[in-house]
Structures are given as C-alpha cells and as structure tokens.
GROMACS .gro file of C-alpha atoms in nm:
model
  475
    1MET     CA    1  -0.984   3.419  -2.989
    2ILE     CA    2  -0.919   3.016  -3.013
    3GLU     CA    3  -0.628   3.095  -2.750
    4GLN     CA    4  -0.865   3.284  -2.502
    5PHE     CA    5  -1.112   3.000  -2.537
    6ILE     CA    6  -0.812   2.701  -2.445
    7ALA     CA    7  -0.696   2.959  -2.166
    8GLU     CA    8  -1.046   3.027  -2.010
    9ALA     CA    9  -1.239   2.717  -2.049
   10THR     CA   10  -1.172   2.426  -1.785
   11GLU     CA   11  -1.193   2.152  -2.079
   12CYS     CA   12  -1.174   2.254  -2.445
   13ASP     CA   13  -1.265   2.021  -2.761
   14PHE     CA   14  -1.291   2.101  -3.097
   15LYS     CA   15  -1.537   1.992  -3.385
   16VAL     CA   16  -1.507   2.100  -3.724
   17ALA     CA   17  -1.884   2.058  -3.788
   18VAL     CA   18  -2.211   1.965  -3.590
   19GLU     CA   19  -2.250   1.620  -3.670
   20LYS     CA   20  -2.632   1.563  -3.684
   21LYS     CA   21  -2.647   1.188  -3.819
   22ARG     CA   22  -2.343   1.103  -3.553
   23PRO     CA   23  -2.443   1.329  -3.255
   24LYS     CA   24  -2.277   1.076  -3.028
   25SER     CA   25  -1.947   1.191  -3.134
   26TRP     CA   26  -1.995   1.547  -2.944
   27LEU     CA   27  -2.269   1.442  -2.716
   28LYS     CA   28  -2.061   1.256  -2.499
   29SER     CA   29  -1.862   1.564  -2.434
   30VAL     CA   30  -2.159   1.715  -2.291
   31SER     CA   31  -2.191   1.457  -2.080
   32ALA     CA   32  -1.862   1.453  -1.952
   33PHE     CA   33  -1.843   1.810  -1.907
   34SER     CA   34  -2.163   1.824  -1.710
   35ASN     CA   35  -2.053   1.538  -1.494
   36GLY     CA   36  -1.707   1.679  -1.436
   37ILE     CA   37  -1.608   2.041  -1.409
   38GLY     CA   38  -1.733   2.172  -1.684
   39GLY     CA   39  -1.599   2.280  -2.058
   40THR     CA   40  -1.665   2.423  -2.393
   41LEU     CA   41  -1.722   2.258  -2.726
   42LEU     CA   42  -1.602   2.464  -3.013
   43PHE     CA   43  -1.772   2.400  -3.328
   44GLY     CA   44  -1.628   2.513  -3.682
   45VAL     CA   45  -1.256   2.429  -3.548
   46ASP     CA   46  -1.023   2.134  -3.639
   47ASP     CA   47  -0.854   1.939  -3.377
   48ASN     CA   48  -0.526   2.128  -3.530
   49LYS     CA   49  -0.725   2.456  -3.428
   50ASN     CA   50  -0.752   2.566  -3.779
   51ILE     CA   51  -1.085   2.788  -3.818
   52ILE     CA   52  -1.287   2.577  -4.067
   53GLY     CA   53  -1.611   2.768  -4.018
   54LEU     CA   54  -1.967   2.695  -4.012
   55PRO     CA   55  -2.220   2.695  -4.340
   56ASP     CA   56  -2.544   2.756  -4.116
   57VAL     CA   57  -2.503   2.890  -3.788
   58LYS     CA   58  -2.859   2.913  -3.744
   59SER     CA   59  -2.993   2.573  -3.811
   60ASP     CA   60  -2.665   2.433  -3.630
   61SER     CA   61  -2.785   2.583  -3.300
   62GLU     CA   62  -3.141   2.476  -3.364
   63ALA     CA   63  -2.985   2.144  -3.352
   64ILE     CA   64  -2.768   2.133  -3.081
   65SER     CA   65  -3.037   2.234  -2.863
   66ARG     CA   66  -3.285   1.973  -2.992
   67LEU     CA   67  -3.021   1.665  -2.991
   68ILE     CA   68  -2.927   1.779  -2.591
   69LYS     CA   69  -3.253   1.786  -2.502
   70GLU     CA   70  -3.342   1.474  -2.665
   71ARG     CA   71  -3.007   1.269  -2.552
   72ILE     CA   72  -2.883   1.398  -2.253
   73THR     CA   73  -3.073   1.341  -1.940
   74PRO     CA   74  -3.151   1.466  -1.690
   75LEU     CA   75  -3.109   1.794  -1.910
   76PRO     CA   76  -2.763   1.985  -1.860
   77GLN     CA   77  -2.743   2.351  -1.854
   78PHE     CA   78  -2.552   2.473  -2.121
   79VAL     CA   79  -2.520   2.817  -2.323
   80LEU     CA   80  -2.483   2.817  -2.736
   81ARG     CA   81  -2.277   3.168  -2.843
   82PRO     CA   82  -2.195   3.230  -3.209
   83TYR     CA   83  -1.871   3.389  -3.276
   84GLN     CA   84  -1.691   3.529  -3.618
   85GLN     CA   85  -1.341   3.489  -3.673
   86ASP     CA   86  -1.146   3.579  -4.000
   87GLY     CA   87  -1.503   3.624  -4.144
   88LYS     CA   88  -1.587   3.265  -4.076
   89ASP     CA   89  -1.881   3.194  -3.820
   90LEU     CA   90  -1.801   2.928  -3.527
   91LEU     CA   91  -2.049   2.840  -3.237
   92ALA     CA   92  -1.928   2.802  -2.862
   93LEU     CA   93  -2.125   2.543  -2.666
   94GLU     CA   94  -2.054   2.608  -2.305
   95VAL     CA   95  -2.163   2.337  -2.065
   96PRO     CA   96  -2.103   2.391  -1.670
   97SER     CA   97  -2.022   2.130  -1.404
   98GLY     CA   98  -2.403   1.996  -1.332
   99ARG     CA   99  -2.571   1.944  -0.966
  100SER     CA  100  -2.806   1.647  -1.073
  101THR     CA  101  -2.518   1.403  -1.186
  102PRO     CA  102  -2.504   1.149  -1.353
  103TYR     CA  103  -2.580   1.299  -1.696
  104TYR     CA  104  -2.631   1.009  -1.952
  105TYR     CA  105  -2.617   0.996  -2.325
  106LYS     CA  106  -2.979   0.839  -2.400
  107ALA     CA  107  -2.998   0.685  -2.754
  108ASP     CA  108  -3.051   0.329  -2.913
  109GLY     CA  109  -3.157   0.161  -2.638
  110VAL     CA  110  -2.868   0.254  -2.431
  111MET     CA  111  -2.782   0.492  -2.143
  112GLU     CA  112  -2.414   0.574  -2.066
  113ALA     CA  113  -2.235   0.809  -1.848
  114TYR     CA  114  -1.939   0.982  -1.978
  115VAL     CA  115  -1.646   1.148  -1.778
  116ARG     CA  116  -1.317   1.308  -1.902
  117VAL     CA  117  -0.978   1.145  -1.900
  118GLY     CA  118  -0.704   1.362  -2.030
  119ASN     CA  119  -0.831   1.495  -2.336
  120GLU     CA  120  -1.084   1.213  -2.400
  121SER     CA  121  -1.458   1.186  -2.293
  122VAL     CA  122  -1.495   0.786  -2.185
  123ILE     CA  123  -1.763   0.590  -2.028
  124ALA     CA  124  -1.728   0.614  -1.673
  125PRO     CA  125  -1.701   0.273  -1.451
  126ASP     CA  126  -1.923   0.160  -1.255
  127TYR     CA  127  -1.774   0.294  -0.926
  128ILE     CA  128  -1.767   0.636  -1.066
  129VAL     CA  129  -2.116   0.632  -1.181
  130ASN     CA  130  -2.190   0.534  -0.815
  131GLU     CA  131  -2.004   0.797  -0.674
  132LEU     CA  132  -2.193   1.035  -0.931
  133ILE     CA  133  -2.529   0.916  -0.798
  134LEU     CA  134  -2.407   0.994  -0.446
  135LYS     CA  135  -2.304   1.353  -0.531
  136GLY     CA  136  -2.632   1.386  -0.743
  137THR     CA  137  -2.805   1.340  -0.420
  138ASN     CA  138  -2.613   1.534  -0.204
  139ARG     CA  139  -2.480   1.239  -0.058
  140SER     CA  140  -2.153   1.072   0.029
  141PHE     CA  141  -2.028   0.701   0.055
  142ASP     CA  142  -1.935   0.787   0.469
  143THR     CA  143  -2.300   0.934   0.542
  144LEU     CA  144  -2.496   0.620   0.409
  145VAL     CA  145  -2.621   0.418   0.691
  146THR     CA  146  -2.579   0.044   0.685
  147ASP     CA  147  -2.710  -0.274   0.882
  148ALA     CA  148  -2.438  -0.275   1.116
  149VAL     CA  149  -2.553  -0.206   1.443
  150LYS     CA  150  -2.312  -0.054   1.675
  151LYS     CA  151  -2.367  -0.265   1.982
  152ASP     CA  152  -2.191  -0.558   1.787
  153TYR     CA  153  -1.881  -0.356   1.794
  154SER     CA  154  -1.608  -0.182   1.980
  155PHE     CA  155  -1.416   0.111   1.929
  156THR     CA  156  -1.151   0.124   2.206
  157LEU     CA  157  -0.898   0.264   1.970
  158LEU     CA  158  -1.141   0.547   1.861
  159GLU     CA  159  -1.236   0.686   2.190
  160ALA     CA  160  -0.873   0.617   2.358
  161THR     CA  161  -0.714   0.831   2.047
  162TYR     CA  162  -0.999   1.115   2.099
  163LEU     CA  163  -0.914   1.129   2.458
  164GLU     CA  164  -0.548   1.172   2.405
  165ARG     CA  165  -0.551   1.416   2.156
  166THR     CA  166  -0.871   1.641   2.258
  167GLY     CA  167  -0.891   1.578   2.669
  168LEU     CA  168  -1.250   1.486   2.598
  169HIS     CA  169  -1.411   1.157   2.648
  170PHE     CA  170  -1.610   1.016   2.356
  171GLU     CA  171  -1.995   0.986   2.476
  172PRO     CA  172  -2.249   0.777   2.347
  173GLU     CA  173  -2.447   1.042   2.201
  174ASP     CA  174  -2.134   1.162   1.990
  175TYR     CA  175  -2.150   0.859   1.774
  176VAL     CA  176  -2.500   1.047   1.634
  177SER     CA  177  -2.375   1.396   1.627
  178PHE     CA  178  -2.053   1.303   1.498
  179GLY     CA  179  -2.251   1.134   1.183
  180LEU     CA  180  -2.093   0.795   1.279
  181ALA     CA  181  -2.432   0.632   1.349
  182ASP     CA  182  -2.815   0.704   1.334
  183LYS     CA  183  -3.035   0.720   1.644
  184ARG     CA  184  -3.188   0.389   1.588
  185GLY     CA  185  -2.812   0.257   1.669
  186HIS     CA  186  -2.702   0.164   1.280
  187LEU     CA  187  -2.328   0.241   1.184
  188THR     CA  188  -2.279   0.458   0.861
  189ASN     CA  189  -2.015   0.361   0.648
  190ALA     CA  190  -1.796   0.637   0.851
  191GLY     CA  191  -1.857   0.435   1.160
  192LYS     CA  192  -1.772   0.113   1.045
  193LEU     CA  193  -1.426   0.242   0.920
  194MET     CA  194  -1.369   0.367   1.309
  195THR     CA  195  -1.456   0.000   1.460
  196ASP     CA  196  -1.226  -0.213   1.597
  197GLN     CA  197  -1.309  -0.447   1.395
  198HIS     CA  198  -1.197  -0.471   1.008
  199THR     CA  199  -1.557  -0.441   0.861
  200VAL     CA  200  -1.498  -0.230   0.548
  201TYR     CA  201  -1.295  -0.457   0.307
  202ASN     CA  202  -1.122  -0.138   0.106
  203SER     CA  203  -0.985  -0.039   0.423
  204ARG     CA  204  -0.638  -0.138   0.369
  205MET     CA  205  -0.267   0.009   0.313
  206PHE     CA  206  -0.010  -0.160   0.152
  207CYS     CA  207   0.347  -0.051   0.270
  208THR     CA  208   0.700  -0.131   0.085
  209ARG     CA  209   1.015  -0.003   0.111
  210TRP     CA  210   1.191  -0.096  -0.238
  211ASN     CA  211   1.571  -0.135  -0.283
  212GLY     CA  212   1.680   0.144  -0.522
  213LEU     CA  213   1.493   0.399  -0.717
  214GLU     CA  214   1.214   0.192  -0.890
  215LYS     CA  215   0.966  -0.084  -0.829
  216GLY     CA  216   1.081  -0.452  -0.852
  217SER     CA  217   0.948  -0.796  -0.752
  218ILE     CA  218   0.834  -0.804  -0.406
  219PHE     CA  219   1.014  -1.117  -0.319
  220ASP     CA  220   1.360  -1.021  -0.465
  221ASP     CA  221   1.364  -0.647  -0.429
  222ALA     CA  222   1.158  -0.559  -0.100
  223LEU     CA  223   1.349  -0.444   0.177
  224ASP     CA  224   1.050  -0.419   0.363
  225ASP     CA  225   0.644  -0.499   0.343
  226LYS     CA  226   0.380  -0.451   0.546
  227GLU     CA  227  -0.006  -0.481   0.479
  228TYR     CA  228  -0.229  -0.318   0.732
  229GLU     CA  229  -0.646  -0.319   0.747
  230GLY     CA  230  -0.924  -0.201   0.947
  231ASN     CA  231  -0.941   0.121   1.156
  232LEU     CA  232  -0.862   0.430   1.003
  233ILE     CA  233  -0.657   0.559   1.326
  234TYR     CA  234  -0.465   0.222   1.289
  235LEU     CA  235  -0.411   0.273   0.946
  236LEU     CA  236  -0.292   0.630   1.003
  237ASN     CA  237  -0.049   0.514   1.255
  238SER     CA  238   0.083   0.232   1.095
  239GLY     CA  239   0.158   0.406   0.790
  240CYS     CA  240   0.341   0.698   0.971
  241GLU     CA  241   0.543   0.440   1.157
  242PHE     CA  242   0.624   0.245   0.841
  243ILE     CA  243   0.784   0.518   0.680
  244ARG     CA  244   0.952   0.662   1.000
  245ASN     CA  245   1.123   0.330   1.056
  246ASN     CA  246   1.230   0.302   0.674
  247SER     CA  247   1.351   0.641   0.689
  248LYS     CA  248   1.666   0.814   0.854
  249VAL     CA  249   1.775   1.091   1.099
  250ARG     CA  250   2.137   1.209   0.997
  251PHE     CA  251   2.299   1.475   1.183
  252SER     CA  252   2.597   1.725   1.139
  253LYS     CA  253   2.793   1.827   1.468
  254SER     CA  254   2.915   2.167   1.559
  255ALA     CA  255   3.115   2.270   1.863
  256ARG     CA  256   2.810   2.341   2.080
  257TYR     CA  257   2.516   2.130   1.928
  258ARG     CA  258   2.415   1.900   1.662
  259VAL     CA  259   2.172   1.950   1.387
  260ASP     CA  260   1.912   1.660   1.320
  261LYS     CA  261   1.869   1.624   0.958
  262PRO     CA  262   1.557   1.384   0.901
  263ASP     CA  263   1.460   1.242   0.518
  264TYR     CA  264   1.165   1.334   0.576
  265ALA     CA  265   0.928   1.623   0.771
  266GLU     CA  266   0.728   1.424   1.029
  267ARG     CA  267   0.446   1.653   0.981
  268ALA     CA  268   0.447   1.642   0.651
  269VAL     CA  269   0.437   1.252   0.643
  270THR     CA  270   0.149   1.261   0.863
  271GLU     CA  271  -0.040   1.540   0.646
  272ALA     CA  272  -0.007   1.315   0.324
  273VAL     CA  273  -0.147   1.023   0.487
  274VAL     CA  274  -0.442   1.164   0.635
  275ASN     CA  275  -0.514   1.327   0.291
  276ALA     CA  276  -0.499   1.015   0.167
  277LEU     CA  277  -0.728   0.827   0.382
  278ILE     CA  278  -1.009   1.091   0.444
  279HIS     CA  279  -1.000   1.199   0.036
  280ARG     CA  280  -0.974   0.849  -0.100
  281ASP     CA  281  -1.240   0.663  -0.266
  282TYR     CA  282  -1.388   0.361  -0.056
  283ILE     CA  283  -1.654   0.256  -0.326
  284VAL     CA  284  -1.384   0.100  -0.540
  285MET     CA  285  -1.391  -0.273  -0.504
  286GLY     CA  286  -1.063  -0.422  -0.431
  287SER     CA  287  -0.876  -0.089  -0.359
  288GLU     CA  288  -0.606   0.017  -0.065
  289ILE     CA  289  -0.381   0.292  -0.038
  290HIS     CA  290  -0.023   0.217  -0.139
  291ILE     CA  291   0.290   0.371   0.014
  292ASP     CA  292   0.619   0.328  -0.189
  293MET     CA  293   0.944   0.415  -0.014
  294PHE     CA  294   1.256   0.440  -0.228
  295ASP     CA  295   1.618   0.579  -0.196
  296ASP     CA  296   1.515   0.927  -0.302
  297ARG     CA  297   1.181   0.947  -0.214
  298VAL     CA  298   0.829   0.834  -0.062
  299GLU     CA  299   0.496   0.821  -0.327
  300ILE     CA  300   0.159   0.797  -0.142
  301VAL     CA  301  -0.104   0.661  -0.397
  302SER     CA  302  -0.492   0.672  -0.286
  303PRO     CA  303  -0.807   0.530  -0.490
  304GLY     CA  304  -0.996   0.825  -0.648
  305GLY     CA  305  -0.890   1.110  -0.843
  306MET     CA  306  -0.965   1.512  -0.751
  307PHE     CA  307  -1.338   1.495  -0.627
  308GLU     CA  308  -1.414   1.791  -0.817
  309GLY     CA  309  -1.162   2.013  -1.011
  310ALA     CA  310  -0.929   2.005  -1.256
  311PRO     CA  311  -0.601   1.762  -1.206
  312ILE     CA  312  -0.383   1.865  -0.905
  313GLN     CA  313  -0.074   1.938  -1.124
  314GLU     CA  314  -0.314   2.185  -1.275
  315CYS     CA  315  -0.414   2.334  -1.020
  316ASP     CA  316  -0.231   2.625  -0.795
  317ILE     CA  317  -0.244   2.486  -0.442
  318ASN     CA  318  -0.242   2.807  -0.269
  319ARG     CA  319  -0.597   2.892  -0.444
  320ILE     CA  320  -0.724   2.563  -0.454
  321ARG     CA  321  -1.089   2.499  -0.329
  322SER     CA  322  -1.111   2.214  -0.084
  323VAL     CA  323  -1.406   1.960  -0.109
  324ARG     CA  324  -1.377   1.654   0.073
  325ARG     CA  325  -1.534   1.349  -0.072
  326ASN     CA  326  -1.590   1.209   0.265
  327PRO     CA  327  -1.714   1.485   0.527
  328VAL     CA  328  -1.782   1.309   0.788
  329ILE     CA  329  -1.428   1.117   0.825
  330ALA     CA  330  -1.285   1.503   0.759
  331ASP     CA  331  -1.452   1.633   1.022
  332LEU     CA  332  -1.383   1.371   1.276
  333PHE     CA  333  -0.991   1.363   1.181
  334HIS     CA  334  -1.033   1.738   1.253
  335ARG     CA  335  -1.192   1.717   1.574
  336MET     CA  336  -0.893   1.470   1.694
  337LYS     CA  337  -0.669   1.779   1.566
  338TYR     CA  338  -0.520   1.555   1.260
  339MET     CA  339  -0.585   1.808   1.014
  340GLU     CA  340  -0.762   2.150   0.994
  341ARG     CA  341  -1.115   2.261   0.817
  342ARG     CA  342  -0.998   2.489   0.612
  343GLY     CA  343  -0.833   2.250   0.336
  344SER     CA  344  -0.468   2.357   0.397
  345GLY     CA  345  -0.334   1.993   0.418
  346LEU     CA  346  -0.122   2.029   0.079
  347ARG     CA  347   0.011   2.340   0.149
  348LYS     CA  348   0.128   2.226   0.503
  349ILE     CA  349   0.303   1.927   0.330
  350VAL     CA  350   0.506   2.190   0.129
  351SER     CA  351   0.567   2.407   0.398
  352GLU     CA  352   0.684   2.146   0.659
  353THR     CA  353   0.894   2.016   0.380
  354GLU     CA  354   1.064   2.369   0.336
  355LYS     CA  355   1.156   2.363   0.717
  356LEU     CA  356   1.390   2.066   0.670
  357PRO     CA  357   1.769   2.147   0.671
  358GLY     CA  358   1.941   2.121   0.352
  359TYR     CA  359   1.597   2.162   0.184
  360THR     CA  360   1.603   2.320  -0.211
  361GLU     CA  361   1.341   2.378  -0.458
  362ALA     CA  362   1.444   2.017  -0.593
  363PHE     CA  363   1.302   1.867  -0.279
  364LYS     CA  364   0.953   2.031  -0.334
  365PRO     CA  365   0.666   1.777  -0.298
  366GLU     CA  366   0.492   1.690  -0.588
  367PHE     CA  367   0.123   1.602  -0.626
  368PHE     CA  368  -0.035   1.429  -0.927
  369SER     CA  369  -0.439   1.299  -1.000
  370THR     CA  370  -0.594   1.108  -1.263
  371ALA     CA  371  -0.948   1.011  -1.297
  372THR     CA  372  -0.862   0.704  -1.070
  373ASP     CA  373  -0.563   0.770  -0.820
  374PHE     CA  374  -0.430   1.090  -0.640
  375CYS     CA  375  -0.083   1.045  -0.570
  376VAL     CA  376   0.153   1.267  -0.303
  377ILE     CA  377   0.549   1.259  -0.350
  378LEU     CA  378   0.791   1.334  -0.088
  379LYS     CA  379   1.173   1.360  -0.169
  380ASN     CA  380   1.451   1.267   0.049
  381VAL     CA  381   1.588   1.606   0.091
  382ASN     CA  382   1.920   1.373   0.246
  383PHE     CA  383   1.967   1.143  -0.086
  384HIS     CA  384   2.210   1.408  -0.241
  385LEU     CA  385   2.451   1.333   0.035
  386GLY     CA  386   2.492   0.958  -0.043
  387GLN     CA  387   2.481   0.667   0.213
  388GLY     CA  388   2.821   0.781   0.411
  389ASP     CA  389   2.821   1.163   0.399
  390LEU     CA  390   2.613   1.251   0.703
  391PRO     CA  391   2.630   1.038   1.028
  392SER     CA  392   2.270   0.894   1.155
  393ASP     CA  393   2.089   0.755   1.442
  394GLN     CA  394   1.959   0.439   1.234
  395ASP     CA  395   2.109   0.141   1.060
  396GLY     CA  396   2.350   0.134   0.789
  397ASP     CA  397   2.523   0.484   0.869
  398GLN     CA  398   2.892   0.521   1.012
  399ASP     CA  399   3.079   0.373   1.291
  400GLY     CA  400   2.835   0.348   1.562
  401ASP     CA  401   2.565   0.141   1.293
  402HIS     CA  402   2.882  -0.063   1.169
  403ASP     CA  403   2.962  -0.143   1.493
  404ARG     CA  404   2.588  -0.267   1.571
  405TYR     CA  405   2.584  -0.452   1.231
  406ASP     CA  406   2.919  -0.661   1.339
  407GLU     CA  407   2.760  -0.705   1.685
  408THR     CA  408   2.437  -0.849   1.524
  409THR     CA  409   2.655  -1.088   1.305
  410LYS     CA  410   2.821  -1.216   1.569
  411GLN     CA  411   2.526  -1.286   1.787
  412ILE     CA  412   2.394  -1.458   1.465
  413LEU     CA  413   2.667  -1.680   1.440
  414ASP     CA  414   2.656  -1.761   1.830
  415PHE     CA  415   2.322  -1.852   1.801
  416CYS     CA  416   2.360  -2.074   1.475
  417ARG     CA  417   2.619  -2.304   1.646
  418THR     CA  418   2.339  -2.511   1.652
  419ALA     CA  419   2.168  -2.526   1.300
  420ARG     CA  420   1.864  -2.317   1.282
  421SER     CA  421   1.580  -2.215   1.021
  422LYS     CA  422   1.559  -1.870   0.906
  423GLN     CA  423   1.229  -1.856   1.106
  424GLU     CA  424   1.379  -1.919   1.443
  425ILE     CA  425   1.685  -1.704   1.352
  426CYS     CA  426   1.449  -1.399   1.237
  427ALA     CA  427   1.210  -1.458   1.547
  428HIS     CA  428   1.505  -1.489   1.753
  429PHE     CA  429   1.653  -1.132   1.656
  430LYS     CA  430   1.289  -0.965   1.640
  431TYR     CA  431   1.290  -0.958   1.264
  432ARG     CA  432   0.950  -0.986   1.139
  433ASN     CA  433   1.018  -0.932   0.757
  434LEU     CA  434   1.232  -1.226   0.618
  435THR     CA  435   1.301  -1.064   0.292
  436TYR     CA  436   1.499  -0.767   0.495
  437PHE     CA  437   1.666  -0.975   0.754
  438THR     CA  438   1.813  -1.248   0.478
  439ARG     CA  439   1.942  -0.957   0.260
  440LYS     CA  440   2.104  -0.768   0.535
  441TYR     CA  441   2.254  -1.059   0.734
  442LEU     CA  442   2.216  -1.392   0.607
  443LYS     CA  443   2.317  -1.354   0.248
  444PRO     CA  444   2.615  -1.151   0.309
  445LEU     CA  445   2.709  -1.446   0.590
  446LEU     CA  446   2.691  -1.715   0.310
  447ASN     CA  447   2.887  -1.512   0.116
  448SER     CA  448   3.154  -1.475   0.310
  449LYS     CA  449   3.114  -1.855   0.423
  450GLN     CA  450   3.071  -1.773   0.792
  451LEU     CA  451   2.744  -1.960   0.752
  452ARG     CA  452   2.636  -2.259   0.572
  453MET     CA  453   2.333  -2.405   0.437
  454THR     CA  454   2.249  -2.773   0.608
  455ILE     CA  455   2.096  -2.832   0.242
  456PRO     CA  456   2.305  -2.682  -0.026
  457ASP     CA  457   2.160  -2.847  -0.314
  458LYS     CA  458   1.831  -2.732  -0.206
  459PRO     CA  459   1.847  -2.370  -0.091
  460GLN     CA  460   1.434  -2.349  -0.092
  461SER     CA  461   1.403  -2.625   0.102
  462ARG     CA  462   1.122  -2.617   0.348
  463ASN     CA  463   1.350  -2.820   0.574
  464GLN     CA  464   1.660  -2.582   0.509
  465LYS     CA  465   1.858  -2.453   0.799
  466TYR     CA  466   2.190  -2.247   0.881
  467VAL     CA  467   2.500  -2.342   1.098
  468ALA     CA  468   2.784  -2.117   1.161
  469VAL     CA  469   3.117  -2.249   1.041
  470GLN     CA  470   3.411  -2.280   1.240
  471ARG     CA  471   3.722  -2.059   1.181
  472ASP     CA  472   3.922  -2.352   1.102
  473GLN     CA  473   3.688  -2.488   0.812
  474GLN     CA  474   3.623  -2.155   0.647
  475GLY     CA  475   3.803  -2.143   0.314
   0.00000   0.00000   0.00000
C-alpha cells in the first residue's frame, strides 16, 4: 500500500504520529500542497516507510480536521481516509491543489505561506507569494494594468514584426483587443514588455560563450559575452543570433551534393528562446534569462519553475498540460507565428533536433526545473566529431578558415605598423568583443613575437598599445 501511495500521489510526506502540540510540523505541508500541485500526508509511517500505526484513529482524525480549520487560511479542500496495514491503523490526508492561493499557516501571530522545494515544505519567498496572489485572483503579471500611458511610448519593432510575419497591419484597436492596453490607454505589463523603450527592468538576457565545457571567469574564460535588454522581440532575435554566431554549420561532401551539419537545429533554438520569454517569471526582481554556450551544449535558463505541475524532469513531455504563466504574451507570440497554441514547444524542440544529421539519443534535448528556474539544454550534435573531422563554413575549421585566419593576422600586423591600442585594432576589424579578439588574435601574435607591447612592464596599462615587430627584429 505504501508503494501505491508513492506511485499515485503527486507529493507524499510521512509522519509517525499526529503531533497535536506542534502541528506546524505537518500543517506546513498542508499549506505547501495547497499552494502547489497537491499531495498526501500519510500518518503512522516513519520516514523509512516502516509501518508504525496510530493508537487512536478517531481522535487523530478529529484533531487533524480541527487544526486545519483553525490554522490554515483560507480553508483548503482535503480528504481524510483511514487505512489498515499489517493490523495497524493509518490515516491518509489527501490535499488537492488549491484555487484560492496563497494558503497560509496562521498561528502565534505569524502568517506564512509554504511551497514544496524537493521533498521539503519551505516558506515561500515574496515573489512566489505575489505570484500565488495573482493565481488566486485568476490574474497574471502580464494582464495587470500599469500607470504607463500608451501614447508616451513607441512600438515600431512590434508593428513591423507583426506585419512581416502575418501580412497584417497592427491596428490601434488591437492594443486593447490583444490585452496590451486598456480602453483608457494605459498599458498592461504585456504592453510595457513590447515597447521600443526598456520599461521593464527585468526584461533582460545575458548571453555567454564559454571556452570549454564549464563556466569560468567572465574576463578570462568567455569567448563572447553580450547583455541585451528591452522589447521581447528584440530579446528573441538577439538570443537566437548570439547562438547562431557562436555555433557552426559543418558539412560533408559527396560526388553530387553536400550535406550541411549544423550544431543545433535553428527551429529548436527559436522554440527554446520563445519558451524562456513567454513562460518566465517577470516578478522576480533583478532576474534575467541566461544563455550559456559551451563546446558541447547550450543551456537556456529562465526565472520561474513550472507554473503548475511537477518538475518537468518528472513529466512526460508528450502528455504534459500547457499552463501559461503569461497568457497575453503567449497569445501575441502565437499570432506572430512564433509558437503554437496547443503547448507543443518542448516536443517541437525534441523533434527538430532529431532531424539533424548525425543525431542519436545521446543528443536528445534535456529539460530541468526547480522551484525557481527552468532550464533547456540543447546538445551540440557535432561535438563528438572533434574540431577537425568535418569542414565548416565558419571560423576555426579547415583550410578555408585557416586561410581567413592567416589573412586577418597579416592585416593586423600591417595595421599595427603604427602603434595601436587594443580598442583601435578591435574597432578597425569590426569586432565588438575585446576578450574574444584578444584570445583569438592578439595573444597568439604576442606569443609568436610578431607583435609587441609598447609598455611591456605594465600589460594592463590604459596607455598600452601594440606594434608589429619587423622580421629582422624577431627572435
């Protein structure tokens, strides 16, 4: 029976006895189950699942009902069922997911809402309480009307993108019908997230291409890093472009044609970034989406765990029910054909990746969520090939790329016949990332003594410049 409870319950806690003098020890689980996806408390069983039994089931049942009514507000739904196993009496307290969130534990002058984190019931942080309040009043962050007035902002990118992707003009009345503004002209949070101006501080995306398989110092181990803020369409385009610019399309040739072998499926990347933007929690102050690229994978992490339901890693994505944290934003992205209404985004990420040449089960995308984050991991299907097994159309691969690299270094040396600062060299060759440019070009030229510093004793001097070494001076 114990195994059946564990298998059937969304969450399950075990209690040896009904603690009447210290009821908070189990009432916080009642609060957490009601605020989350529901769960079952099994009384008369210890943490090792040994059957201990209860001495007086009737008295314990009355105490459980009374204490829930006295100390949990609002009153949650619950069902108490008596069971017997091995001749011992047990009580199962079944608590479904509540609709009138948040559910508080109230006693001794305190009111605390609890949520589940792993196998524990913990006090909900403020931003989760705020989200529970919205959920309990059947509202969402993106539908809330703000003090911002529509006429004070521009929507050029939104209107241009809508026209490009739908063939329709974004009419003035659409702002109200799509939920971006109210009839008085005040923007909702969804409307603020679509302005050309950066009006929602948390609307940000940090992107980093790391050197290797793990994170390191942003100054020493990042090959490329960018920070974006503003309009959600701008963030979508920027995030996808960052991944595209830092990945490769390799190819293999046959007698009649060539087969392109991209590291990642473009549609899967778009779906993953869209998922992060529309399902993330914008209430968390100081939060942003992170895109971290490594040699073997891309990790896209967004604030906010699963809005409803168990952690994603415990779910079958083919059967998961789509519940949207930001329904107005989701609807708008659907209208612009970035996503489908039926919540098939995660399945699409998998199916598009499966189409890539060289795909095996080892490269299947992974999804992981906690109470505070949601992570999509896309795997580089070419990583097992090594750096030189297949030619590529981008930097760092095979003969054509080596030729381009050699040509660039020659141009750098020619440009540095006159001493130049790192910023001058970078700008001249249209590179925006100093760290990446230094690692790829300047350090190799310095190490080979084809380039020298004008102030070698102070490498980090703000007045540092670089000058080409004449051949007769090279040691």
